[in-house]
């Protein structure tokens, strides 16, 4: 999968490109725009797959989940939204759902790291 098969062309405004270049000028973790864009896309996909925790570690559930939890709180099953999420997380932990999710996330992260390592080698060619 480290082999390049497709070239992707995107349109981006000058302001957006300047923003990317500005970020790259003080963040030397990326060797090129291409590497940064690939990493950003993969990170976005990872965040969307998880879909409940934002980058600042706040909970942002799918609107249907949020509606269901709010209904349970208003119905008196939980004292608060935070309490409901805490109980959901505790129950998921007890049933080993969390450990399974973390294992899957770790495997996905490893796959992404392997892809990016291959990309770094490709970018150096």
JSON list of C-alpha atoms in Angstrom, two decimals:
[
{"chain": "A", "resi": 1, "resn": "UNK", "atom": "CA", "xyz": [0.00, 0.00, 0.00]},
{"chain": "A", "resi": 2, "resn": "UNK", "atom": "CA", "xyz": [3.04, 2.27, 0.18]},
{"chain": "A", "resi": 3, "resn": "UNK", "atom": "CA", "xyz": [3.10, 2.38, -3.59]},
{"chain": "A", "resi": 4, "resn": "UNK", "atom": "CA", "xyz": [1.63, 5.46, -5.28]},
{"chain": "A", "resi": 5, "resn": "UNK", "atom": "CA", "xyz": [-1.12, 4.56, -7.69]},
{"chain": "A", "resi": 6, "resn": "UNK", "atom": "CA", "xyz": [-3.14, 7.74, -7.93]},
{"chain": "A", "resi": 7, "resn": "UNK", "atom": "CA", "xyz": [-2.34, 11.38, -8.20]},
{"chain": "A", "resi": 8, "resn": "UNK", "atom": "CA", "xyz": [-4.95, 13.68, -6.73]},
{"chain": "A", "resi": 9, "resn": "UNK", "atom": "CA", "xyz": [-5.40, 17.24, -7.87]},
{"chain": "A", "resi": 10, "resn": "UNK", "atom": "CA", "xyz": [-7.23, 19.63, -5.58]},
{"chain": "A", "resi": 11, "resn": "UNK", "atom": "CA", "xyz": [-8.25, 23.24, -5.90]},
{"chain": "A", "resi": 12, "resn": "UNK", "atom": "CA", "xyz": [-7.38, 25.48, -2.98]},
{"chain": "A", "resi": 13, "resn": "UNK", "atom": "CA", "xyz": [-7.60, 29.23, -2.54]},
{"chain": "A", "resi": 14, "resn": "UNK", "atom": "CA", "xyz": [-4.51, 31.37, -2.14]},
{"chain": "A", "resi": 15, "resn": "UNK", "atom": "CA", "xyz": [-5.58, 32.22, 1.42]},
{"chain": "A", "resi": 16, "resn": "UNK", "atom": "CA", "xyz": [-5.90, 28.53, 2.30]},
{"chain": "A", "resi": 17, "resn": "UNK", "atom": "CA", "xyz": [-2.54, 27.76, 0.73]},
{"chain": "A", "resi": 18, "resn": "UNK", "atom": "CA", "xyz": [-0.95, 30.63, 2.66]},
{"chain": "A", "resi": 19, "resn": "UNK", "atom": "CA", "xyz": [-2.46, 29.23, 5.86]},
{"chain": "A", "resi": 20, "resn": "UNK", "atom": "CA", "xyz": [-0.97, 25.79, 5.12]},
{"chain": "A", "resi": 21, "resn": "UNK", "atom": "CA", "xyz": [2.42, 27.27, 4.27]},
{"chain": "A", "resi": 22, "resn": "UNK", "atom": "CA", "xyz": [2.37, 29.41, 7.40]},
{"chain": "A", "resi": 23, "resn": "UNK", "atom": "CA", "xyz": [1.62, 26.34, 9.51]},
{"chain": "A", "resi": 24, "resn": "UNK", "atom": "CA", "xyz": [4.37, 24.35, 7.80]},
{"chain": "A", "resi": 25, "resn": "UNK", "atom": "CA", "xyz": [6.89, 27.15, 8.30]},
{"chain": "A", "resi": 26, "resn": "UNK", "atom": "CA", "xyz": [6.83, 26.67, 12.07]},
{"chain": "A", "resi": 27, "resn": "UNK", "atom": "CA", "xyz": [5.97, 22.97, 12.17]},
{"chain": "A", "resi": 28, "resn": "UNK", "atom": "CA", "xyz": [8.82, 20.90, 10.76]},
{"chain": "A", "resi": 29, "resn": "UNK", "atom": "CA", "xyz": [7.03, 17.58, 11.36]},
{"chain": "A", "resi": 30, "resn": "UNK", "atom": "CA", "xyz": [6.07, 17.54, 7.70]},
{"chain": "A", "resi": 31, "resn": "UNK", "atom": "CA", "xyz": [8.51, 17.47, 4.83]},
{"chain": "A", "resi": 32, "resn": "UNK", "atom": "CA", "xyz": [6.09, 18.71, 2.19]},
{"chain": "A", "resi": 33, "resn": "UNK", "atom": "CA", "xyz": [2.62, 20.06, 1.55]},
{"chain": "A", "resi": 34, "resn": "UNK", "atom": "CA", "xyz": [1.66, 16.65, 0.19]},
{"chain": "A", "resi": 35, "resn": "UNK", "atom": "CA", "xyz": [2.70, 14.88, 3.36]},
{"chain": "A", "resi": 36, "resn": "UNK", "atom": "CA", "xyz": [0.83, 17.40, 5.49]},
{"chain": "A", "resi": 37, "resn": "UNK", "atom": "CA", "xyz": [-2.35, 17.12, 3.40]},
{"chain": "A", "resi": 38, "resn": "UNK", "atom": "CA", "xyz": [-2.23, 13.30, 3.44]},
{"chain": "A", "resi": 39, "resn": "UNK", "atom": "CA", "xyz": [-1.77, 13.32, 7.22]},
{"chain": "A", "resi": 40, "resn": "UNK", "atom": "CA", "xyz": [-4.56, 15.86, 7.70]},
{"chain": "A", "resi": 41, "resn": "UNK", "atom": "CA", "xyz": [-6.96, 13.80, 5.59]},
{"chain": "A", "resi": 42, "resn": "UNK", "atom": "CA", "xyz": [-6.13, 10.59, 7.45]},
{"chain": "A", "resi": 43, "resn": "UNK", "atom": "CA", "xyz": [-6.51, 12.31, 10.81]},
{"chain": "A", "resi": 44, "resn": "UNK", "atom": "CA", "xyz": [-9.86, 13.74, 9.73]},
{"chain": "A", "resi": 45, "resn": "UNK", "atom": "CA", "xyz": [-11.02, 10.25, 8.73]},
{"chain": "A", "resi": 46, "resn": "UNK", "atom": "CA", "xyz": [-9.89, 8.86, 12.10]},
{"chain": "A", "resi": 47, "resn": "UNK", "atom": "CA", "xyz": [-11.76, 11.59, 13.98]},
{"chain": "A", "resi": 48, "resn": "UNK", "atom": "CA", "xyz": [-14.91, 11.03, 11.95]},
{"chain": "A", "resi": 49, "resn": "UNK", "atom": "CA", "xyz": [-14.74, 7.26, 12.49]},
{"chain": "A", "resi": 50, "resn": "UNK", "atom": "CA", "xyz": [-14.66, 7.71, 16.23]},
{"chain": "A", "resi": 51, "resn": "UNK", "atom": "CA", "xyz": [-17.19, 10.51, 15.90]},
{"chain": "A", "resi": 52, "resn": "UNK", "atom": "CA", "xyz": [-17.70, 11.35, 19.56]},
{"chain": "A", "resi": 53, "resn": "UNK", "atom": "CA", "xyz": [-14.56, 13.02, 20.87]},
{"chain": "A", "resi": 54, "resn": "UNK", "atom": "CA", "xyz": [-13.22, 16.24, 19.39]},
{"chain": "A", "resi": 55, "resn": "UNK", "atom": "CA", "xyz": [-9.58, 17.31, 19.27]},
{"chain": "A", "resi": 56, "resn": "UNK", "atom": "CA", "xyz": [-9.91, 19.23, 22.54]},
{"chain": "A", "resi": 57, "resn": "UNK", "atom": "CA", "xyz": [-11.21, 16.05, 24.21]},
{"chain": "A", "resi": 58, "resn": "UNK", "atom": "CA", "xyz": [-14.73, 17.34, 24.63]},
{"chain": "A", "resi": 59, "resn": "UNK", "atom": "CA", "xyz": [-17.62, 15.04, 23.87]},
{"chain": "A", "resi": 60, "resn": "UNK", "atom": "CA", "xyz": [-19.42, 15.79, 20.64]},
{"chain": "A", "resi": 61, "resn": "UNK", "atom": "CA", "xyz": [-21.72, 12.88, 19.85]},
{"chain": "A", "resi": 62, "resn": "UNK", "atom": "CA", "xyz": [-23.70, 12.19, 16.75]},
{"chain": "A", "resi": 63, "resn": "UNK", "atom": "CA", "xyz": [-26.94, 14.25, 16.87]},
{"chain": "A", "resi": 64, "resn": "UNK", "atom": "CA", "xyz": [-29.07, 11.08, 17.23]},
{"chain": "A", "resi": 65, "resn": "UNK", "atom": "CA", "xyz": [-27.04, 9.93, 20.24]},
{"chain": "A", "resi": 66, "resn": "UNK", "atom": "CA", "xyz": [-27.21, 13.41, 21.74]},
{"chain": "A", "resi": 67, "resn": "UNK", "atom": "CA", "xyz": [-31.00, 13.49, 21.30]},
{"chain": "A", "resi": 68, "resn": "UNK", "atom": "CA", "xyz": [-31.42, 10.04, 22.89]},
{"chain": "A", "resi": 69, "resn": "UNK", "atom": "CA", "xyz": [-29.22, 10.92, 25.87]},
{"chain": "A", "resi": 70, "resn": "UNK", "atom": "CA", "xyz": [-31.03, 14.24, 26.36]},
{"chain": "A", "resi": 71, "resn": "UNK", "atom": "CA", "xyz": [-34.35, 12.38, 26.34]},
{"chain": "A", "resi": 72, "resn": "UNK", "atom": "CA", "xyz": [-33.05, 9.96, 29.00]},
{"chain": "A", "resi": 73, "resn": "UNK", "atom": "CA", "xyz": [-31.90, 12.91, 31.16]},
{"chain": "A", "resi": 74, "resn": "UNK", "atom": "CA", "xyz": [-35.22, 14.73, 30.80]},
{"chain": "A", "resi": 75, "resn": "UNK", "atom": "CA", "xyz": [-36.99, 11.47, 31.64]},
{"chain": "A", "resi": 76, "resn": "UNK", "atom": "CA", "xyz": [-35.08, 11.26, 34.90]},
{"chain": "A", "resi": 77, "resn": "UNK", "atom": "CA", "xyz": [-32.92, 8.23, 34.08]},
{"chain": "A", "resi": 78, "resn": "UNK", "atom": "CA", "xyz": [-29.77, 10.35, 34.56]},
{"chain": "A", "resi": 79, "resn": "UNK", "atom": "CA", "xyz": [-29.18, 13.50, 36.60]},
{"chain": "A", "resi": 80, "resn": "UNK", "atom": "CA", "xyz": [-27.23, 15.26, 33.86]},
{"chain": "A", "resi": 81, "resn": "UNK", "atom": "CA", "xyz": [-25.86, 14.89, 30.33]},
{"chain": "A", "resi": 82, "resn": "UNK", "atom": "CA", "xyz": [-22.33, 14.50, 31.73]},
{"chain": "A", "resi": 83, "resn": "UNK", "atom": "CA", "xyz": [-23.56, 11.90, 34.20]},
{"chain": "A", "resi": 84, "resn": "UNK", "atom": "CA", "xyz": [-25.22, 9.97, 31.39]},
{"chain": "A", "resi": 85, "resn": "UNK", "atom": "CA", "xyz": [-22.05, 9.93, 29.30]},
{"chain": "A", "resi": 86, "resn": "UNK", "atom": "CA", "xyz": [-19.97, 8.95, 32.32]},
{"chain": "A", "resi": 87, "resn": "UNK", "atom": "CA", "xyz": [-22.30, 6.00, 33.00]},
{"chain": "A", "resi": 88, "resn": "UNK", "atom": "CA", "xyz": [-22.27, 4.98, 29.34]},
{"chain": "A", "resi": 89, "resn": "UNK", "atom": "CA", "xyz": [-18.47, 5.03, 29.32]},
{"chain": "A", "resi": 90, "resn": "UNK", "atom": "CA", "xyz": [-18.26, 3.09, 32.62]},
{"chain": "A", "resi": 91, "resn": "UNK", "atom": "CA", "xyz": [-20.66, 0.45, 31.30]},
{"chain": "A", "resi": 92, "resn": "UNK", "atom": "CA", "xyz": [-18.73, 0.19, 28.03]},
{"chain": "A", "resi": 93, "resn": "UNK", "atom": "CA", "xyz": [-15.54, -0.24, 30.10]},
{"chain": "A", "resi": 94, "resn": "UNK", "atom": "CA", "xyz": [-17.11, -2.99, 32.22]},
{"chain": "A", "resi": 95, "resn": "UNK", "atom": "CA", "xyz": [-18.21, -4.89, 29.11]},
{"chain": "A", "resi": 96, "resn": "UNK", "atom": "CA", "xyz": [-14.74, -4.57, 27.53]},
{"chain": "A", "resi": 97, "resn": "UNK", "atom": "CA", "xyz": [-16.17, -2.47, 24.72]},
{"chain": "A", "resi": 98, "resn": "UNK", "atom": "CA", "xyz": [-13.69, 0.31, 25.45]},
{"chain": "A", "resi": 99, "resn": "UNK", "atom": "CA", "xyz": [-10.67, -2.01, 25.36]},
{"chain": "A", "resi": 100, "resn": "UNK", "atom": "CA", "xyz": [-11.89, -3.42, 22.03]},
{"chain": "A", "resi": 101, "resn": "UNK", "atom": "CA", "xyz": [-12.32, 0.07, 20.65]},
{"chain": "A", "resi": 102, "resn": "UNK", "atom": "CA", "xyz": [-8.87, 1.10, 21.85]},
{"chain": "A", "resi": 103, "resn": "UNK", "atom": "CA", "xyz": [-7.32, -2.02, 20.33]},
{"chain": "A", "resi": 104, "resn": "UNK", "atom": "CA", "xyz": [-9.04, -1.30, 16.99]},
{"chain": "A", "resi": 105, "resn": "UNK", "atom": "CA", "xyz": [-7.99, 2.35, 17.14]},
{"chain": "A", "resi": 106, "resn": "UNK", "atom": "CA", "xyz": [-4.40, 1.30, 17.87]},
{"chain": "A", "resi": 107, "resn": "UNK", "atom": "CA", "xyz": [-4.45, -1.05, 14.87]},
{"chain": "A", "resi": 108, "resn": "UNK", "atom": "CA", "xyz": [-5.86, 1.72, 12.66]},
{"chain": "A", "resi": 109, "resn": "UNK", "atom": "CA", "xyz": [-3.22, 4.13, 13.96]},
{"chain": "A", "resi": 110, "resn": "UNK", "atom": "CA", "xyz": [-0.48, 1.61, 13.19]},
{"chain": "A", "resi": 111, "resn": "UNK", "atom": "CA", "xyz": [-1.80, 1.23, 9.65]},
{"chain": "A", "resi": 112, "resn": "UNK", "atom": "CA", "xyz": [-1.79, 5.00, 9.19]},
{"chain": "A", "resi": 113, "resn": "UNK", "atom": "CA", "xyz": [1.75, 5.25, 10.60]},
{"chain": "A", "resi": 114, "resn": "UNK", "atom": "CA", "xyz": [2.92, 2.58, 8.14]},
{"chain": "A", "resi": 115, "resn": "UNK", "atom": "CA", "xyz": [1.27, 4.40, 5.25]},
{"chain": "A", "resi": 116, "resn": "UNK", "atom": "CA", "xyz": [2.88, 7.68, 6.29]},
{"chain": "A", "resi": 117, "resn": "UNK", "atom": "CA", "xyz": [6.31, 6.10, 6.63]},
{"chain": "A", "resi": 118, "resn": "UNK", "atom": "CA", "xyz": [5.93, 4.85, 3.07]},
{"chain": "A", "resi": 119, "resn": "UNK", "atom": "CA", "xyz": [4.82, 8.32, 1.99]},
{"chain": "A", "resi": 120, "resn": "UNK", "atom": "CA", "xyz": [7.90, 9.91, 3.57]},
{"chain": "A", "resi": 121, "resn": "UNK", "atom": "CA", "xyz": [10.11, 7.54, 1.58]},
{"chain": "A", "resi": 122, "resn": "UNK", "atom": "CA", "xyz": [8.15, 8.37, -1.58]},
{"chain": "A", "resi": 123, "resn": "UNK", "atom": "CA", "xyz": [8.41, 12.12, -0.98]},
{"chain": "A", "resi": 124, "resn": "UNK", "atom": "CA", "xyz": [12.21, 11.83, -0.70]},
{"chain": "A", "resi": 125, "resn": "UNK", "atom": "CA", "xyz": [12.47, 10.27, -4.17]}
]
